Short mmCIF file of C-alpha atoms and ligand atoms in Angstrom, two decimals:
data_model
loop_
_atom_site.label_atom_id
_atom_site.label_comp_id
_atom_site.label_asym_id
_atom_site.label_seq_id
_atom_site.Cartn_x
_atom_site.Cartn_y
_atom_site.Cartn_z
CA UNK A 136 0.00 0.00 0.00
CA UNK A 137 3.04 2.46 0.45
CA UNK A 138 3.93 2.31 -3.30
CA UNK A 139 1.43 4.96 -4.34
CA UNK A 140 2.49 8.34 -1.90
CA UNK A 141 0.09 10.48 -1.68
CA UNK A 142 0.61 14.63 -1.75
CA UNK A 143 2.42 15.82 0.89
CA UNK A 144 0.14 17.84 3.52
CA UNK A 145 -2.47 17.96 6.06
CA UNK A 146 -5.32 15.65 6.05
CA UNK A 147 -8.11 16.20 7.85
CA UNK A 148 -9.85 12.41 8.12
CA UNK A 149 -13.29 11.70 9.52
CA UNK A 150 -13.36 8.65 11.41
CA UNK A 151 -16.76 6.62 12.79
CA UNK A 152 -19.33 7.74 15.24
CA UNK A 153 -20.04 4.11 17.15
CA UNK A 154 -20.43 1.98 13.81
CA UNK A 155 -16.90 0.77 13.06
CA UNK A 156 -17.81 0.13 9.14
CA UNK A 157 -18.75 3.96 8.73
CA UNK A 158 -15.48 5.32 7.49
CA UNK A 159 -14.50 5.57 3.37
CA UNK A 160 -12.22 3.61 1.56
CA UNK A 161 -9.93 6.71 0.89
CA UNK A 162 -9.92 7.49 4.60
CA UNK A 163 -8.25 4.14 5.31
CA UNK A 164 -5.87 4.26 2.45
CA UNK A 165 -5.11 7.62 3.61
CA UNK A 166 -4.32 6.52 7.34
CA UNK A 167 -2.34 3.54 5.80
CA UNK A 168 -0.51 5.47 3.67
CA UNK A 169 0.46 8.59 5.99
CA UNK A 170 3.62 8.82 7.86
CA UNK A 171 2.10 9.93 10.82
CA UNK A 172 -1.29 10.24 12.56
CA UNK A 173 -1.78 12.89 14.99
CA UNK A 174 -4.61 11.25 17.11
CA UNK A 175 -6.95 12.98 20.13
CA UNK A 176 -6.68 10.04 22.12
CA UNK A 177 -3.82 7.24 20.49
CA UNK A 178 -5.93 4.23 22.69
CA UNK A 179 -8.94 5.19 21.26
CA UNK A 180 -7.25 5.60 17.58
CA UNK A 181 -5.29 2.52 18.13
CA UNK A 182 -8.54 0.10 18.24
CA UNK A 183 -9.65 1.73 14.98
CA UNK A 184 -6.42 1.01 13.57
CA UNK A 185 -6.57 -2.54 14.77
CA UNK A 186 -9.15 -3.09 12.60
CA UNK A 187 -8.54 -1.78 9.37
CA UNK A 188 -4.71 -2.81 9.39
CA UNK A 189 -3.27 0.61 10.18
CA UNK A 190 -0.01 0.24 11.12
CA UNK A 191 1.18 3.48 10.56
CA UNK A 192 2.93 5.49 13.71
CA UNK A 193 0.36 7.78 15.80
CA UNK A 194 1.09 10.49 17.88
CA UNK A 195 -1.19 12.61 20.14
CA UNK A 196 -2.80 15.98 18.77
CA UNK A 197 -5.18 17.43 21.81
CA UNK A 198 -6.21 20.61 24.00
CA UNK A 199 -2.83 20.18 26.19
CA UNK A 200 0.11 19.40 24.10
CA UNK A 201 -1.42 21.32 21.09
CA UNK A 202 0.28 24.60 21.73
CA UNK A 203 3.50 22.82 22.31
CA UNK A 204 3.80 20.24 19.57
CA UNK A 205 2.00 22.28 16.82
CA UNK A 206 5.01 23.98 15.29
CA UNK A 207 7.36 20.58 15.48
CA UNK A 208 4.38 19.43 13.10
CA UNK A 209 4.66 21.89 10.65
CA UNK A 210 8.03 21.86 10.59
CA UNK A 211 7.27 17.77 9.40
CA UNK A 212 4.82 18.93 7.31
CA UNK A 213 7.35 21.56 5.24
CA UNK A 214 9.54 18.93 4.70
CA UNK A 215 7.39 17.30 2.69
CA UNK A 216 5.56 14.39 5.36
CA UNK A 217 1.88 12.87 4.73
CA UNK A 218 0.59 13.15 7.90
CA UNK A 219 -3.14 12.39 9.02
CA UNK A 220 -5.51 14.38 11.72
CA UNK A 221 -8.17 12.17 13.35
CA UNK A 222 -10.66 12.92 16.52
CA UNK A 223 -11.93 10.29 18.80
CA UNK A 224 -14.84 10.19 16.80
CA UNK A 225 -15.95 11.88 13.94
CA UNK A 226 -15.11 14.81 11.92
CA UNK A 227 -11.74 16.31 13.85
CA UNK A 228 -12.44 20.67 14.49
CA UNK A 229 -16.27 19.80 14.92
CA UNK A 230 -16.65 20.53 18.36
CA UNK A 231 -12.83 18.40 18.36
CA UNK A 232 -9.49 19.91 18.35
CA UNK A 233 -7.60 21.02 15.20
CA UNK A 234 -8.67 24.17 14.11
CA UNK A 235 -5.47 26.13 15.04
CA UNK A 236 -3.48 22.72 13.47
CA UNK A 237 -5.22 23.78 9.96
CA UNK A 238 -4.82 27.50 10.40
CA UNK A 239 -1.31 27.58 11.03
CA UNK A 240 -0.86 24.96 8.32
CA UNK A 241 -3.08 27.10 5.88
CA UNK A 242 -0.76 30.32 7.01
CA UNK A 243 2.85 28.53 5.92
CA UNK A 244 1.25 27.45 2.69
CA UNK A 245 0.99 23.53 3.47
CA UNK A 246 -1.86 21.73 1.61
CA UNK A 247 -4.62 20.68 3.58
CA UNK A 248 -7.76 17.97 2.66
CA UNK A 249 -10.75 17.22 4.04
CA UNK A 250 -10.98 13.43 4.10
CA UNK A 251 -15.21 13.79 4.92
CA UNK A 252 -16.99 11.25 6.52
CA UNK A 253 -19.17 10.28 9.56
CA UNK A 254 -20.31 13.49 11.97
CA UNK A 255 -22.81 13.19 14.57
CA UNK A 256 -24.22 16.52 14.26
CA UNK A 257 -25.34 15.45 9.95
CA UNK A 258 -25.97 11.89 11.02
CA UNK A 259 -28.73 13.54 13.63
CA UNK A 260 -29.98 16.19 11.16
CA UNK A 261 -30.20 14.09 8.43
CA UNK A 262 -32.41 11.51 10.75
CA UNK A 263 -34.72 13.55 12.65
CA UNK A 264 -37.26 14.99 10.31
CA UNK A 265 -36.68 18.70 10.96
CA UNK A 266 -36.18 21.18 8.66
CA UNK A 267 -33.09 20.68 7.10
CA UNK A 268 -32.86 23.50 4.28
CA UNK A 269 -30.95 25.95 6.68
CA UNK A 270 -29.53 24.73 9.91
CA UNK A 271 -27.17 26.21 12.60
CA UNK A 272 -24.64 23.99 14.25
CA UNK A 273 -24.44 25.27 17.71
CA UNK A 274 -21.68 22.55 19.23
CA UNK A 275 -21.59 22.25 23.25
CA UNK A 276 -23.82 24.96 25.57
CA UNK A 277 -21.66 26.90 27.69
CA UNK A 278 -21.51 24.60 31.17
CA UNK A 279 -21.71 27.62 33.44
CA UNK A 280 -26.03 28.34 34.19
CA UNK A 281 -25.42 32.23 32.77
CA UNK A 282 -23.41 31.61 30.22
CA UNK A 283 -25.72 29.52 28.92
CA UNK A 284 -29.22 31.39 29.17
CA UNK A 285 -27.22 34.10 27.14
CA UNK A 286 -26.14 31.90 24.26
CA UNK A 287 -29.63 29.97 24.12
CA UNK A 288 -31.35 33.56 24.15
CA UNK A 289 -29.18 34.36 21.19
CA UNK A 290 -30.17 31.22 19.24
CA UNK A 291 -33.82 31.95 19.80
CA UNK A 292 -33.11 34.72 16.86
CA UNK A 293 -31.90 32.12 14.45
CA UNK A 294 -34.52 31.78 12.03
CA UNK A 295 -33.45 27.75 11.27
CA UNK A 296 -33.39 24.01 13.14
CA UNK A 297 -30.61 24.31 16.02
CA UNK A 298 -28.25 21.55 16.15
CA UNK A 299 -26.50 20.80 19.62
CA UNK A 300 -24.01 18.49 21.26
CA UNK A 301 -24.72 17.68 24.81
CA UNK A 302 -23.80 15.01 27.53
CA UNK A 303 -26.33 13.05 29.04
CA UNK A 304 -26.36 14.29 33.06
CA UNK A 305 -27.17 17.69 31.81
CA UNK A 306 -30.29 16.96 28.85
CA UNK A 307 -33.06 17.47 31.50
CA UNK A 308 -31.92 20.87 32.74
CA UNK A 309 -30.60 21.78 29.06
CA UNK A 310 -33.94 21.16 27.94
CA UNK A 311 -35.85 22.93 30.49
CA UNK A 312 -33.70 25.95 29.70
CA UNK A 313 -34.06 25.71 26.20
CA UNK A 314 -37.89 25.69 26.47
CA UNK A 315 -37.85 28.92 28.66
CA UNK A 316 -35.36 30.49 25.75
CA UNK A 317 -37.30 29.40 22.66
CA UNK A 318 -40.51 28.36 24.26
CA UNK A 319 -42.08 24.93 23.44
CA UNK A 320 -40.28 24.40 19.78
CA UNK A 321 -40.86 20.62 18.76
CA UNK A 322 -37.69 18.69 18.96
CA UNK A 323 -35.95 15.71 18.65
CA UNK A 324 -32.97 14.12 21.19
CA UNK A 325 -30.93 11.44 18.80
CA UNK A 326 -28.85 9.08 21.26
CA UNK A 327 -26.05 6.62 20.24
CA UNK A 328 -25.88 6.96 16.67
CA UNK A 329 -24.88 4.19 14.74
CA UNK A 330 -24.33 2.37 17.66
CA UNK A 331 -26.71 -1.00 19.35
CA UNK A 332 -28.89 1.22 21.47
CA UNK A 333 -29.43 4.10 19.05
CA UNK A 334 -32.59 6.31 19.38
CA UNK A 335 -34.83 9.17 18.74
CA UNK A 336 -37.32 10.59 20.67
CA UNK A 337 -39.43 13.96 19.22
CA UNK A 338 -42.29 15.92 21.10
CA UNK A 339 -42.13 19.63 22.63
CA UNK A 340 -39.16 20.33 24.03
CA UNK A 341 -41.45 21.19 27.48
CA UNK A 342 -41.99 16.86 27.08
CA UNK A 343 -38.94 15.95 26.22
CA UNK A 344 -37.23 18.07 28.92
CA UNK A 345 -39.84 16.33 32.17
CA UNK A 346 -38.83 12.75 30.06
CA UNK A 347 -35.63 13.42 30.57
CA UNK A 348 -35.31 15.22 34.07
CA UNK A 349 -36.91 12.62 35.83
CA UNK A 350 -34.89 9.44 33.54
CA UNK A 351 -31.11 10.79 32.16
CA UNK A 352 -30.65 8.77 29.40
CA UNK A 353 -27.15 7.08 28.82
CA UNK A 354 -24.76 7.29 25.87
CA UNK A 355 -24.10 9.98 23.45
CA UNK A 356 -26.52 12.98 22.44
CA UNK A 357 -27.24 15.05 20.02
CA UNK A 358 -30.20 17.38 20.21
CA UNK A 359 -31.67 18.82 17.12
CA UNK A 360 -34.47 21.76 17.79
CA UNK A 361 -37.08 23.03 14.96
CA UNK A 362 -37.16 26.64 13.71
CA UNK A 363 -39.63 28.85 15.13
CA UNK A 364 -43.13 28.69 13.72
CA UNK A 365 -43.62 30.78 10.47
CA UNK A 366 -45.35 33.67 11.47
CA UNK A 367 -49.21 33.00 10.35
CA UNK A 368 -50.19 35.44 7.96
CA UNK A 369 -51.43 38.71 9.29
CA UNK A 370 -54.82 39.76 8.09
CA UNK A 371 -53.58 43.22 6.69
CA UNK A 372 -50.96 41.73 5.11
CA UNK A 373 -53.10 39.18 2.88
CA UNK A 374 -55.62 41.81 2.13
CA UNK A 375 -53.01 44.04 0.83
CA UNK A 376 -51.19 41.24 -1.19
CA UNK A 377 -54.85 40.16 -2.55
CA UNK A 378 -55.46 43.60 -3.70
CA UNK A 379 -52.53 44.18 -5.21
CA UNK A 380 -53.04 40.62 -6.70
CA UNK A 381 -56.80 41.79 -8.19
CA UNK A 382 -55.82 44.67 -9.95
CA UNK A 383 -53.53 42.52 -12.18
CA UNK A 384 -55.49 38.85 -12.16
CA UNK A 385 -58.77 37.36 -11.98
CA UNK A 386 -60.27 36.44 -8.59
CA UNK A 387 -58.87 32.53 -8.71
CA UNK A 388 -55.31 33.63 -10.11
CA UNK A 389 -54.93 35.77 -7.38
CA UNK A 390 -56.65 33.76 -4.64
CA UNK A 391 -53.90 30.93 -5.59
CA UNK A 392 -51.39 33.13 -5.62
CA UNK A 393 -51.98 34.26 -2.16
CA UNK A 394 -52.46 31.00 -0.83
CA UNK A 395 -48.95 30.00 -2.24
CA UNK A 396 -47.48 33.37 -0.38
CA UNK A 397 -49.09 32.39 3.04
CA UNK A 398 -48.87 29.28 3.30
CA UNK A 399 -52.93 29.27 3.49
CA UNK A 400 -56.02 27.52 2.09
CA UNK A 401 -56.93 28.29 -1.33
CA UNK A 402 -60.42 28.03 -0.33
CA UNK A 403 -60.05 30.89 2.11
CA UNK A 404 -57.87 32.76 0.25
CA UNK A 405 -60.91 32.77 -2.72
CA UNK A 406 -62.88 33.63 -0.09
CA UNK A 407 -61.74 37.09 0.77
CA UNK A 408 -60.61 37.83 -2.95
CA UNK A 409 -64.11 37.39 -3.35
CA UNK A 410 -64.98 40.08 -0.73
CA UNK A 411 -62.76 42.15 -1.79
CA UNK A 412 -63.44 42.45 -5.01
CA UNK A 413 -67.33 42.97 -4.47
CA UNK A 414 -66.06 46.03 -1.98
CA UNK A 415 -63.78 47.63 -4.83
N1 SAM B 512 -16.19 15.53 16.07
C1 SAM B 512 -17.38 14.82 16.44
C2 SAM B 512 -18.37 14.84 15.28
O1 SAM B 512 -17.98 15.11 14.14
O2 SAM B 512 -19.55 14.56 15.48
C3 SAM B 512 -17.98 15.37 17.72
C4 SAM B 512 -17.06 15.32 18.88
S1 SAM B 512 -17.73 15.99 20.36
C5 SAM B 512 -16.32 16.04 21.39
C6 SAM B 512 -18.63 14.66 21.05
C7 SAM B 512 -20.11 14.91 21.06
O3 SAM B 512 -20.65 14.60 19.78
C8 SAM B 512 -20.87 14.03 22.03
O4 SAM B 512 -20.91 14.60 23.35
C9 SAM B 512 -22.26 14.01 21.41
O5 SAM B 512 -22.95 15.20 21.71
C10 SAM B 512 -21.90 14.00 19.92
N2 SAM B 512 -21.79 12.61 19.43
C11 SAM B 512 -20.68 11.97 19.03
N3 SAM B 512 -20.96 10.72 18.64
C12 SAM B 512 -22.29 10.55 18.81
C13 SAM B 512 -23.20 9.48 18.59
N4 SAM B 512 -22.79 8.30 18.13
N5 SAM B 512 -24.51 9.67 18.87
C14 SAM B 512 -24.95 10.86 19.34
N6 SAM B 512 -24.13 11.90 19.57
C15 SAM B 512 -22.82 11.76 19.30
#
């Protein structure tokens, strides 16, 4: 496997989320292949190795040797090494160390690739039936109780499904503070992914958060909130669009029209063109 080198430079390789078989061909040629792989945790690398016949060194990349060992890698990587980046599980910088790793990479001109793969936070989304046209990735609440009624008022603002990471001692009270910031969204709390005992559970997040305060769950969690409610069509604001509508179409072109716009029957929409028209 070493005959074909690869380009020198940072790669940035997803590895599984529970379910061993969930990583890509390339990303295993890629670890095979590399010199080096800078590892969160080299135990927890070291069993995924085991598996796929990695035998390439490892080395650990994490919050406390990061500042010190970052600049002996880039020295590595400017003379030309293939070296690999891998979390614990996952997609390494999401919510994982390595963001500073590809920065000062990216700043000395080194190549980095994504090597994509498994995340928890698109494994949830793509799962839970929410909205999934515009979403916002909001990673781990702030621990501290103030902190973290600031940052859940902010995402009440955010006009798309919320995506968080959370551990499972803290759901019930994270849920009963979410519910006072963004009142009683519908929701859905995805456990274990791709693992034996995976799970969803959807319902108000009021519900989910007395499910979960009076039984934690165990295992992993991701926690994926719906947008807020569309705001239902003010009255003005249809008769005004209908009128507008009616001095260009007839009564059913417009009436569809407006239902389209706000989201509302056609039948009632017909209904007030109608009125409307017999009052012009
Ligand atoms: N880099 C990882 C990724 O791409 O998903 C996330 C790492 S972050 C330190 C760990 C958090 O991700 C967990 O506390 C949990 O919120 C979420 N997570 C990871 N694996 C999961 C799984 N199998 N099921 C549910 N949530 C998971």
């Amino acid at each position: 496997m070493k005959d074909m080198r690869p380009e020198p430079g940072l790669y940035v390789t997803a590895t599984p989320i529970g379910n061993l078989a969930d990583i890509t061909y390339r990303a295993v040629e890629i670890l095979k292949k590399a010199d080096l792989i800078l590892c969160e945790d080299t135990r927890q690398t070291a069993k995924l190795c085991s598996a796929y016949g990695v035998e390439t060194p490892r080395a650990p990349y994490h919050d406390h040797n990061a500042a010190k060992v970052r600049p002996e890698i880039i020295k590595k990587l400017q003379d030309g090494a293939v070296i690999c980046l891998v979390s614990d599980a996952g997609t390494p910088l999401i919510s994982d160390p390595g963001y500073k790793l590809v920065r000062a990479a990216r700043d000395e001109g080194i190549a980095v690739y994504p090597v994509p793969g498994a995340s928890a936070a698109l494994a949830a989304l793509s799962a839970a039936g929410a909205p999934s046209d515009r979403f916002f990735f909001a990673g781990f609440l702030p621990a501290k109780q103030g902190a973290r009624t600031k940052a859940l008022e902010e995402f009440a603002r955010i006009d798309a499904t919320l995506i968080f990471y959370e551990t499972a001692p803290r759901l019930g009270a994270v849920l009963s503070a979410m519910t006072d910031a963004f009142g009683d969204r519908q929701a859905v709390v995805a456990r274990e992914l791709t693992k034996l005992h995976e799970g969803f559970r959807e319902g108000p997040l009021s519900t989910l958060a007395a499910a979960y305060g009076d039984a934690p769950p165990k295992g992993e969690i991701v926690i994926v909130v719906f947008p807020p409610e569309e705001k239902a069509a003010e009255a003005g604001d249809v008769d005004a669009f209908l009128t507008g509508a009616l001095a260009e179409m007839s009564v059913k072109e417009a009436a569809a029209a407006a239902a389209e716009a706000f989201s509302m029957p056609r039948k009632t929409a017909y209904a007030r063109a109608l009125q409307l028209k017999g009052a012009g």
